[in-house]
JSON list of C-alpha atoms and ligand atoms in Angstrom, two decimals:
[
{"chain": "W", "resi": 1, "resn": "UNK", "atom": "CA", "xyz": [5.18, 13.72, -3.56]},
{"chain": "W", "resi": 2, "resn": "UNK", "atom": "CA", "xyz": [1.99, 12.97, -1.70]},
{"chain": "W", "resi": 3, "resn": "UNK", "atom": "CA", "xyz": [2.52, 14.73, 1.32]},
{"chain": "W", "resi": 4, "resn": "UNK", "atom": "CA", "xyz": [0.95, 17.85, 0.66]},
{"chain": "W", "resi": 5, "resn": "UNK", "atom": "CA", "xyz": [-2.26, 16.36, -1.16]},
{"chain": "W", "resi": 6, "resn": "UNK", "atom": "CA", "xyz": [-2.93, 13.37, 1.70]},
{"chain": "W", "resi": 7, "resn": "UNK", "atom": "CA", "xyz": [-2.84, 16.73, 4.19]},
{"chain": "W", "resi": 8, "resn": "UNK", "atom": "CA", "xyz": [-5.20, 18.82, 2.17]},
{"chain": "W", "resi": 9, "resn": "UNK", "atom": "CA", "xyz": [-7.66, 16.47, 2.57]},
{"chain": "W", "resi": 10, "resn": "UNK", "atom": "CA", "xyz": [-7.10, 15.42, 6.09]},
{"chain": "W", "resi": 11, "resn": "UNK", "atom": "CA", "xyz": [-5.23, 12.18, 6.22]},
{"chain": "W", "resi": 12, "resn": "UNK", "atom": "CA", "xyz": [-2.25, 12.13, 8.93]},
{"chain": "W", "resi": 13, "resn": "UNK", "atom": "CA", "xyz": [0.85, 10.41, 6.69]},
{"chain": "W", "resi": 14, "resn": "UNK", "atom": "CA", "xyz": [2.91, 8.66, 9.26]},
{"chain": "W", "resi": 15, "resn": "UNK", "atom": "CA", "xyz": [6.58, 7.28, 8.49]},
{"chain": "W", "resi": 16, "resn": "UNK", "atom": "CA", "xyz": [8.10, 4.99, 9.90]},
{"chain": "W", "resi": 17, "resn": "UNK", "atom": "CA", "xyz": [11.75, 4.88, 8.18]},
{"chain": "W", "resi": 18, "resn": "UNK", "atom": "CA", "xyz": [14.67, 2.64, 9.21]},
{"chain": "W", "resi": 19, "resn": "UNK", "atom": "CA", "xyz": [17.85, 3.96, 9.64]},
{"chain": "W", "resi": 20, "resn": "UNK", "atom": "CA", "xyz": [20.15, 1.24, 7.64]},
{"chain": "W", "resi": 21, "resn": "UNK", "atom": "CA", "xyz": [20.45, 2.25, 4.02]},
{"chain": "W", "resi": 22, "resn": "UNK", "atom": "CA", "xyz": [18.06, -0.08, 2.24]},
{"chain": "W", "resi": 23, "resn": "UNK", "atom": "CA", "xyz": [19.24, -1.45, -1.39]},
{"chain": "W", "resi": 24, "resn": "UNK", "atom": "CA", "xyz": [17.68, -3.35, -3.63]},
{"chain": "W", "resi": 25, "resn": "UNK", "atom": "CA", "xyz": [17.75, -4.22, -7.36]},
{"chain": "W", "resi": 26, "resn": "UNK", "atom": "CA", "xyz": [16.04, -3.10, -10.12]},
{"chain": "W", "resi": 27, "resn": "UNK", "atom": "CA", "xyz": [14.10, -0.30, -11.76]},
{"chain": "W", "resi": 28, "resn": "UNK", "atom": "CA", "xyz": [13.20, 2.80, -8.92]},
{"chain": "W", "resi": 29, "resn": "UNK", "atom": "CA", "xyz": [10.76, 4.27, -10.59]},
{"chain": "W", "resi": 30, "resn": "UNK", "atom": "CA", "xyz": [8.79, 1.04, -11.13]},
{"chain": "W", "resi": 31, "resn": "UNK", "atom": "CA", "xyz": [9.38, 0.78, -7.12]},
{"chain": "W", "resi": 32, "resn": "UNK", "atom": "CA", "xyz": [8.14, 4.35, -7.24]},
{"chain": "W", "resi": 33, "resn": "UNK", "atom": "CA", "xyz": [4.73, 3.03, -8.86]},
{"chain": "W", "resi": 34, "resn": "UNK", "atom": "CA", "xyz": [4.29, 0.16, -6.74]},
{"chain": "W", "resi": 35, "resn": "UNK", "atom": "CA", "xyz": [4.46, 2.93, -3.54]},
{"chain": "W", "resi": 36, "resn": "UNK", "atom": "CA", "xyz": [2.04, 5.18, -5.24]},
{"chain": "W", "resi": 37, "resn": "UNK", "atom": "CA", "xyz": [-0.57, 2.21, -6.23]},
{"chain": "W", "resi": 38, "resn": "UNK", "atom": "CA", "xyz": [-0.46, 1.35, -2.92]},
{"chain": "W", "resi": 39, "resn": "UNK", "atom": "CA", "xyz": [-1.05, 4.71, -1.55]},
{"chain": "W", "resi": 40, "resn": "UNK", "atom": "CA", "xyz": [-3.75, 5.52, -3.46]},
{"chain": "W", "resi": 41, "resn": "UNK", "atom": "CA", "xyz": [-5.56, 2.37, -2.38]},
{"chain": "W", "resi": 42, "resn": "UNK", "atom": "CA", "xyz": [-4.98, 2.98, 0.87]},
{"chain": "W", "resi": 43, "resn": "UNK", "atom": "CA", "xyz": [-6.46, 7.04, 0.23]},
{"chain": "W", "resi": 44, "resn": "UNK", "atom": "CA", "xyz": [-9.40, 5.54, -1.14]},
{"chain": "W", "resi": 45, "resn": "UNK", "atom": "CA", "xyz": [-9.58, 3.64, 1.79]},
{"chain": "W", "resi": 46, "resn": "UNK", "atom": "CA", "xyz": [-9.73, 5.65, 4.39]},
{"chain": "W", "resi": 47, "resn": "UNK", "atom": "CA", "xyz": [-11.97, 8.29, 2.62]},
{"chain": "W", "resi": 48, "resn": "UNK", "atom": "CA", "xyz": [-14.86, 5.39, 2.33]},
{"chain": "W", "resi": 49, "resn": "UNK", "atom": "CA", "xyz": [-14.58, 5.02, 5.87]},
{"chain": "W", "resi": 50, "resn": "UNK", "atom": "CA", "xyz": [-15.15, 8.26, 6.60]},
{"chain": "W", "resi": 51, "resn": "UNK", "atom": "CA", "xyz": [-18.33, 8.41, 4.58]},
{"chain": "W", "resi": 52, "resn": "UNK", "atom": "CA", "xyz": [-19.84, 5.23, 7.21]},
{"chain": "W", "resi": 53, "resn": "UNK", "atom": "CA", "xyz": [-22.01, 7.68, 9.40]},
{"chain": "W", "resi": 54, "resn": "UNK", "atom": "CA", "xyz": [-20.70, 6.03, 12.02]},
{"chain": "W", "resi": 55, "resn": "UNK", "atom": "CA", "xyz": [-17.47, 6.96, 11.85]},
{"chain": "W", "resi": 56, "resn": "UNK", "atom": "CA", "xyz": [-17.70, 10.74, 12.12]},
{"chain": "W", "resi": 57, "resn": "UNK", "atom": "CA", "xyz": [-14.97, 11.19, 14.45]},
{"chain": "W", "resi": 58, "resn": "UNK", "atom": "CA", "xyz": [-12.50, 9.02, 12.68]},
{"chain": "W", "resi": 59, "resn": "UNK", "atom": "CA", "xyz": [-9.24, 10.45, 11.88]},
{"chain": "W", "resi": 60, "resn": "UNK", "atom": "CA", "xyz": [-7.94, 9.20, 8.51]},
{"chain": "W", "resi": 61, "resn": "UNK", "atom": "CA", "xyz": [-4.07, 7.81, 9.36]},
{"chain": "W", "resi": 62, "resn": "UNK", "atom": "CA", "xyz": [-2.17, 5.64, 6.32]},
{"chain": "W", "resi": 63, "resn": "UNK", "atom": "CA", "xyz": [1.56, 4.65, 7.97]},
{"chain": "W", "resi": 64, "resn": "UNK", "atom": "CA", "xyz": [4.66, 3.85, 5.76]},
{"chain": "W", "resi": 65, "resn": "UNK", "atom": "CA", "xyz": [7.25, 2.15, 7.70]},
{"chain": "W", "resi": 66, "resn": "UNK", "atom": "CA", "xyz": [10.67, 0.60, 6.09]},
{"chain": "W", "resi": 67, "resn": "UNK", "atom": "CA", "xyz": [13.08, -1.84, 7.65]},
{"chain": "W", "resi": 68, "resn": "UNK", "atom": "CA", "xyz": [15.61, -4.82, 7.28]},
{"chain": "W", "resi": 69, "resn": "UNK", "atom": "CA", "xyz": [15.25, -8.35, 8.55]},
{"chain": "W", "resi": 70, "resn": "UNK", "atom": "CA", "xyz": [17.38, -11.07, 7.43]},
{"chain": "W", "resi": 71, "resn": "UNK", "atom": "CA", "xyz": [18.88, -9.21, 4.38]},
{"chain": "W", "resi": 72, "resn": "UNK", "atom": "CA", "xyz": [15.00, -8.81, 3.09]},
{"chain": "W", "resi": 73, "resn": "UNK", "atom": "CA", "xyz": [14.05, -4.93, 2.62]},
{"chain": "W", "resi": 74, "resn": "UNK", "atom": "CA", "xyz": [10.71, -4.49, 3.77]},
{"chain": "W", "resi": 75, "resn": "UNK", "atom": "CA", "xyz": [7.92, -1.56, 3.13]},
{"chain": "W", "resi": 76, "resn": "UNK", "atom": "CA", "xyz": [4.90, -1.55, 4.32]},
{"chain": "W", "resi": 77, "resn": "UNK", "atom": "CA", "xyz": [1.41, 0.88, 3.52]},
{"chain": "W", "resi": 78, "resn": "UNK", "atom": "CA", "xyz": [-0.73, 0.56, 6.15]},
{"chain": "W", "resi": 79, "resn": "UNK", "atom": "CA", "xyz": [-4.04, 2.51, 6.59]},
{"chain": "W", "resi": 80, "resn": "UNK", "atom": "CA", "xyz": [-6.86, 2.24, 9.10]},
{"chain": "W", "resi": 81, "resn": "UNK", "atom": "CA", "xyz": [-9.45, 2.49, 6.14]},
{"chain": "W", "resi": 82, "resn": "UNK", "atom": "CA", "xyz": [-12.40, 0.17, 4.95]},
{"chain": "W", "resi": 83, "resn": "UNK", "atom": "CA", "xyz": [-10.31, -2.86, 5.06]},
{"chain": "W", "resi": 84, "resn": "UNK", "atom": "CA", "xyz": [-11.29, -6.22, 2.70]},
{"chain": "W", "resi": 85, "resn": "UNK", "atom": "CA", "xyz": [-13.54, -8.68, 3.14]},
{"chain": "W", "resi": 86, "resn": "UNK", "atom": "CA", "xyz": [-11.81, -12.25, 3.58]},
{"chain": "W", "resi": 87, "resn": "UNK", "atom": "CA", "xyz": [-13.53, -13.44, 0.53]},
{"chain": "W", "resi": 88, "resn": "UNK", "atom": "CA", "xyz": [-12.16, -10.81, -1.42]},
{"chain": "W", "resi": 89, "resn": "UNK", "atom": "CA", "xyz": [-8.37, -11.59, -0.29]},
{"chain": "W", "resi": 90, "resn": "UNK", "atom": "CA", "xyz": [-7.60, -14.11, -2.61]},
{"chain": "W", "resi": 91, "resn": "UNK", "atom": "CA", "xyz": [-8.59, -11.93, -5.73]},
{"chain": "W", "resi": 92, "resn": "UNK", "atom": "CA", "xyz": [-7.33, -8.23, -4.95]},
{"chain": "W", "resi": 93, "resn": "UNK", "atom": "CA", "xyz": [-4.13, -9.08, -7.24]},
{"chain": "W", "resi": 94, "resn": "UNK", "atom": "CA", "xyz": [-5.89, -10.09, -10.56]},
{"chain": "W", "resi": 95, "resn": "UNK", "atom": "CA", "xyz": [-5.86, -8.39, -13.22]},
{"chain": "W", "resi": 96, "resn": "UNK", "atom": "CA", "xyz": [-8.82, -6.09, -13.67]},
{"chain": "W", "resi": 97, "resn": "UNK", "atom": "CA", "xyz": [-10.48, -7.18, -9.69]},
{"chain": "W", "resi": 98, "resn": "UNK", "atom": "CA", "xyz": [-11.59, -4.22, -8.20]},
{"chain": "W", "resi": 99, "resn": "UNK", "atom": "CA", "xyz": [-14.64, -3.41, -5.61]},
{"chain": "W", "resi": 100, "resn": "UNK", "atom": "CA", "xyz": [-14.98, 0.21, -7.18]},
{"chain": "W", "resi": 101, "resn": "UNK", "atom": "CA", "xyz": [-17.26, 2.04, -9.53]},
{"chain": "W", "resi": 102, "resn": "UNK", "atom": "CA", "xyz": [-15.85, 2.50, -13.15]},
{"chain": "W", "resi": 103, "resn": "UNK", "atom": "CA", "xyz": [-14.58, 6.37, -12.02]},
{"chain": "W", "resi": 104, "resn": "UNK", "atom": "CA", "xyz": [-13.16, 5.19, -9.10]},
{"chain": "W", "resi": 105, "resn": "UNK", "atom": "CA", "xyz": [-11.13, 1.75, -10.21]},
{"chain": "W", "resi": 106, "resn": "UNK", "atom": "CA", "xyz": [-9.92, -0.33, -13.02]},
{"chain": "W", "resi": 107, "resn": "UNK", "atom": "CA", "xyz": [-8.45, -3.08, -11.19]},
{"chain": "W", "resi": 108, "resn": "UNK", "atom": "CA", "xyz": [-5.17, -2.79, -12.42]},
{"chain": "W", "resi": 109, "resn": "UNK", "atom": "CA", "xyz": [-3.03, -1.33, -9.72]},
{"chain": "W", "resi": 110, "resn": "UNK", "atom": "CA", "xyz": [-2.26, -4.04, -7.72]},
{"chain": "W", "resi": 111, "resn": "UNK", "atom": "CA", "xyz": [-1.56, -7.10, -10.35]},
{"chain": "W", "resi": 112, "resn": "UNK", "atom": "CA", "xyz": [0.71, -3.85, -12.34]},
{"chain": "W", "resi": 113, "resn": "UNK", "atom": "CA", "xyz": [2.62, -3.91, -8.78]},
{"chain": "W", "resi": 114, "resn": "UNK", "atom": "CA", "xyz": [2.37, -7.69, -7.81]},
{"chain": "W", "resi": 115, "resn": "UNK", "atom": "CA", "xyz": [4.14, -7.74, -11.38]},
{"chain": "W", "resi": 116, "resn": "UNK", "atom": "CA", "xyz": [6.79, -5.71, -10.54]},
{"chain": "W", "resi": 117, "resn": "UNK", "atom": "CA", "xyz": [7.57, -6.80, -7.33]},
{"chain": "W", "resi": 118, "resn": "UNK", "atom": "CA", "xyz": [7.48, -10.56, -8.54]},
{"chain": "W", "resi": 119, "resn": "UNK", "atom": "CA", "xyz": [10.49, -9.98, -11.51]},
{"chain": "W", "resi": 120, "resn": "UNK", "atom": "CA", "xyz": [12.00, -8.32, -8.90]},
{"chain": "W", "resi": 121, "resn": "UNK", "atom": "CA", "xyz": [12.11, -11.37, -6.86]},
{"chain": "W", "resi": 122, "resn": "UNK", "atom": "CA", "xyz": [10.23, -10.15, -3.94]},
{"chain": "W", "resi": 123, "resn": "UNK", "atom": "CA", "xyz": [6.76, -11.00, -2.79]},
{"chain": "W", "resi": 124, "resn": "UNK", "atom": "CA", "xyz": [4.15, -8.53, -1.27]},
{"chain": "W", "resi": 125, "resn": "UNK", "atom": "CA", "xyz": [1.87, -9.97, 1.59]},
{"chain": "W", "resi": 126, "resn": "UNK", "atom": "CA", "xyz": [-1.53, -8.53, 2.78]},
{"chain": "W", "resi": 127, "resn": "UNK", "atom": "CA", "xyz": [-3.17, -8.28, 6.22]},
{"chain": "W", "resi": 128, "resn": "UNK", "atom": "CA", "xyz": [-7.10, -6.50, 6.72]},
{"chain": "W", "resi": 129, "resn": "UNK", "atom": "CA", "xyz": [-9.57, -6.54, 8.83]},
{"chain": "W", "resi": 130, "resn": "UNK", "atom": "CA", "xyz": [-12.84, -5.34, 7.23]},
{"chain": "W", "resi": 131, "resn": "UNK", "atom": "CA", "xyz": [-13.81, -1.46, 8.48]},
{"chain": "W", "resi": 132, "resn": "UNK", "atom": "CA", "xyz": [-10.26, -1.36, 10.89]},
{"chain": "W", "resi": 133, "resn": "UNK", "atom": "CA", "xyz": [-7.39, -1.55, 8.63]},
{"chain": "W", "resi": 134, "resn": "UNK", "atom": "CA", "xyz": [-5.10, -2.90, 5.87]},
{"chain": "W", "resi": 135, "resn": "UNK", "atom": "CA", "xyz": [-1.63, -3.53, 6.03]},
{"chain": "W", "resi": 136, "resn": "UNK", "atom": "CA", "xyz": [0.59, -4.39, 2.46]},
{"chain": "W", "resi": 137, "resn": "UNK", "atom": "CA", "xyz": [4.03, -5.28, 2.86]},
{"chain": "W", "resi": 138, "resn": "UNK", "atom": "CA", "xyz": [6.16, -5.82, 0.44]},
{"chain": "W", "resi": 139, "resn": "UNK", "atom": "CA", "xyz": [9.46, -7.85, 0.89]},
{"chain": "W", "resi": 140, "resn": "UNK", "atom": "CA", "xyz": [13.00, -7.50, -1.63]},
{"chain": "W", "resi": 141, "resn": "UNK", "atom": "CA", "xyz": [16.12, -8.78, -1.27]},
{"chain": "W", "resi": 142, "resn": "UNK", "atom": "CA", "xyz": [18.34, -6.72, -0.11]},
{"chain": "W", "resi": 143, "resn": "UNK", "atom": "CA", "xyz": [21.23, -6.39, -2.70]},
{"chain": "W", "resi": 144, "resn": "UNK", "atom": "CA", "xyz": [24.50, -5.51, -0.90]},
{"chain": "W", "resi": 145, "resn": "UNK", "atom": "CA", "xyz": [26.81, -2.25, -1.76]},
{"chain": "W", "resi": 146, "resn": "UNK", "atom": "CA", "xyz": [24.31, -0.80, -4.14]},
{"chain": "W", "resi": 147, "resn": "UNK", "atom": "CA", "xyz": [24.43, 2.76, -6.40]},
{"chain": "W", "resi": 148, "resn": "UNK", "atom": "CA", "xyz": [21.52, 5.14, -6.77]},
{"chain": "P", "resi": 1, "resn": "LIG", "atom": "N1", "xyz": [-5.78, -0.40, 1.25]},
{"chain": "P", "resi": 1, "resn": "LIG", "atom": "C1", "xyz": [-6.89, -1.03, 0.84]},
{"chain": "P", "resi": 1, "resn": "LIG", "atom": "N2", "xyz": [-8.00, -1.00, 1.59]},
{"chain": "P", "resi": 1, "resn": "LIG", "atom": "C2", "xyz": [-9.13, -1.62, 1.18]},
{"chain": "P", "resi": 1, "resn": "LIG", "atom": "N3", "xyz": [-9.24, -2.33, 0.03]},
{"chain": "P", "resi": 1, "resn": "LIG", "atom": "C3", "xyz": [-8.14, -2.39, -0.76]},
{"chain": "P", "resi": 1, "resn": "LIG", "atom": "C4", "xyz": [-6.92, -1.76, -0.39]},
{"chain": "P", "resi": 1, "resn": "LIG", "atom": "N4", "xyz": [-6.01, -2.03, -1.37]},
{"chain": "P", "resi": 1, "resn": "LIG", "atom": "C5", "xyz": [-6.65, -2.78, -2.27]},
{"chain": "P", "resi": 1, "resn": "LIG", "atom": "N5", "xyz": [-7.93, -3.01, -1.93]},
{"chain": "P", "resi": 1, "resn": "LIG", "atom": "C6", "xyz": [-8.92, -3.82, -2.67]},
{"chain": "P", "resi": 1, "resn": "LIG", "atom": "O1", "xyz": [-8.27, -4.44, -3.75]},
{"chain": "P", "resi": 1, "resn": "LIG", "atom": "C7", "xyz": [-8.93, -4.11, -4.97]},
{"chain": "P", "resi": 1, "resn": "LIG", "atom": "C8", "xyz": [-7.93, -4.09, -6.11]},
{"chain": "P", "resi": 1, "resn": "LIG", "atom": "O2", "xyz": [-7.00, -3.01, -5.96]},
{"chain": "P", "resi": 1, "resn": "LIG", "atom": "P1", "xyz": [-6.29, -2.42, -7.25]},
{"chain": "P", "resi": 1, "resn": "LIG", "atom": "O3", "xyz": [-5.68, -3.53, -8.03]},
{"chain": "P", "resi": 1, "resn": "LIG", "atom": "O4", "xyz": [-5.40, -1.31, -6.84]},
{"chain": "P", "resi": 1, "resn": "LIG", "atom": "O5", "xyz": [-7.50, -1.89, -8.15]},
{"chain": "P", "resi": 1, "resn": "LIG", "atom": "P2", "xyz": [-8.42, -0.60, -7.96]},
{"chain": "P", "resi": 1, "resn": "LIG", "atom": "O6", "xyz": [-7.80, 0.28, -6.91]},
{"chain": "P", "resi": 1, "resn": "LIG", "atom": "O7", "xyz": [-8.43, 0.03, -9.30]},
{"chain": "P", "resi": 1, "resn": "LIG", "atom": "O8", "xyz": [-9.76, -1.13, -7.54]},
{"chain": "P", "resi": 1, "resn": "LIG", "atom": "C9", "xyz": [-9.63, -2.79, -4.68]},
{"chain": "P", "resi": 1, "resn": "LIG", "atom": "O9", "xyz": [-10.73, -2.57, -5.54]},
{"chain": "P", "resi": 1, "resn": "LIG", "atom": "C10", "xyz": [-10.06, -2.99, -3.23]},
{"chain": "P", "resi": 1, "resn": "LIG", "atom": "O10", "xyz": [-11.21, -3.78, -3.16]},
{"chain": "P", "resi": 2, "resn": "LIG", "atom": "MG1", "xyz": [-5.74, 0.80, -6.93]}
]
């Protein structure tokens, strides 16, 4: 969906996809919305840190990997973007928190997805380090002999 788009302007999509089918319960296209929210951050991201002067010869790179340990199915969005400030950690899934301008952010996208993942009994986990990167992982339970 986002392939063509993330190349126009630049950004080198990496995937990282396991091989073991990965199945896990509940509603795909709210799964769908969690993977987009978190894609867009991590766009925004890495076009911010291209406007830093100093980073003129950065090359914008967001990474999706997927995998399975201990029956937990695990993605992960990780960009090499603007990153978040430590003090900002604890608040980036509350409703309506957001570091951008009105045009830019409502705030919504990640407490919508923390939702989602939550009632699906999962948990997403965040790693940044301001101006290098930010890494979002988000862990389901893997729900055995599963149907599309
Ligand atoms: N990949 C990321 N890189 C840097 N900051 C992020 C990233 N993802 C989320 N954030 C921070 O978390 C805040 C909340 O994100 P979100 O709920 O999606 O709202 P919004 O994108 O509308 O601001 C963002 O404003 C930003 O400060
Ligand atoms: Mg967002």
């Amino acid at each position: 969906m986002v392939n063509n788009q993330y190349a126009n302007h630049g950004i080198d999509l990496q995937l990282g996809l396991g091989e073991e089918d990965m199945w896990v319960k509940g509603n795909k296209y709210k799964v769908e919305q969690v993977l987009l929210n978190l894609l867009s951050n991590a766009k925004f991201a890495v076009e911010e840190k291209q406007k830093l002067k100093s980073a003129r010869s950065f090359k914008k790179r967001i990474r999706i990997n997927t995998f399975i340990s201990d029956s937990i199915v695990v993605f992960e969005v990780e960009d090499n973007g603007s990153g978040i400030y430590k003090k900002d950690l604890d608040n980036i899934f509350d409703p309506f928190f957001t570091t951008k301008d009105v045009e830019n952010g409502t705030g919504l996208g990640l407490s919508i997805s923390y939702g989602i993942i939550k009632e699906m009994k999962g948990h997403i986990d965040v790693e940044s380090e301001i101006n290098k990167f930010t890494k979002m992982k988000v862990s389901l339970p893997f729900e055995k002999g599963g149907t599309d």
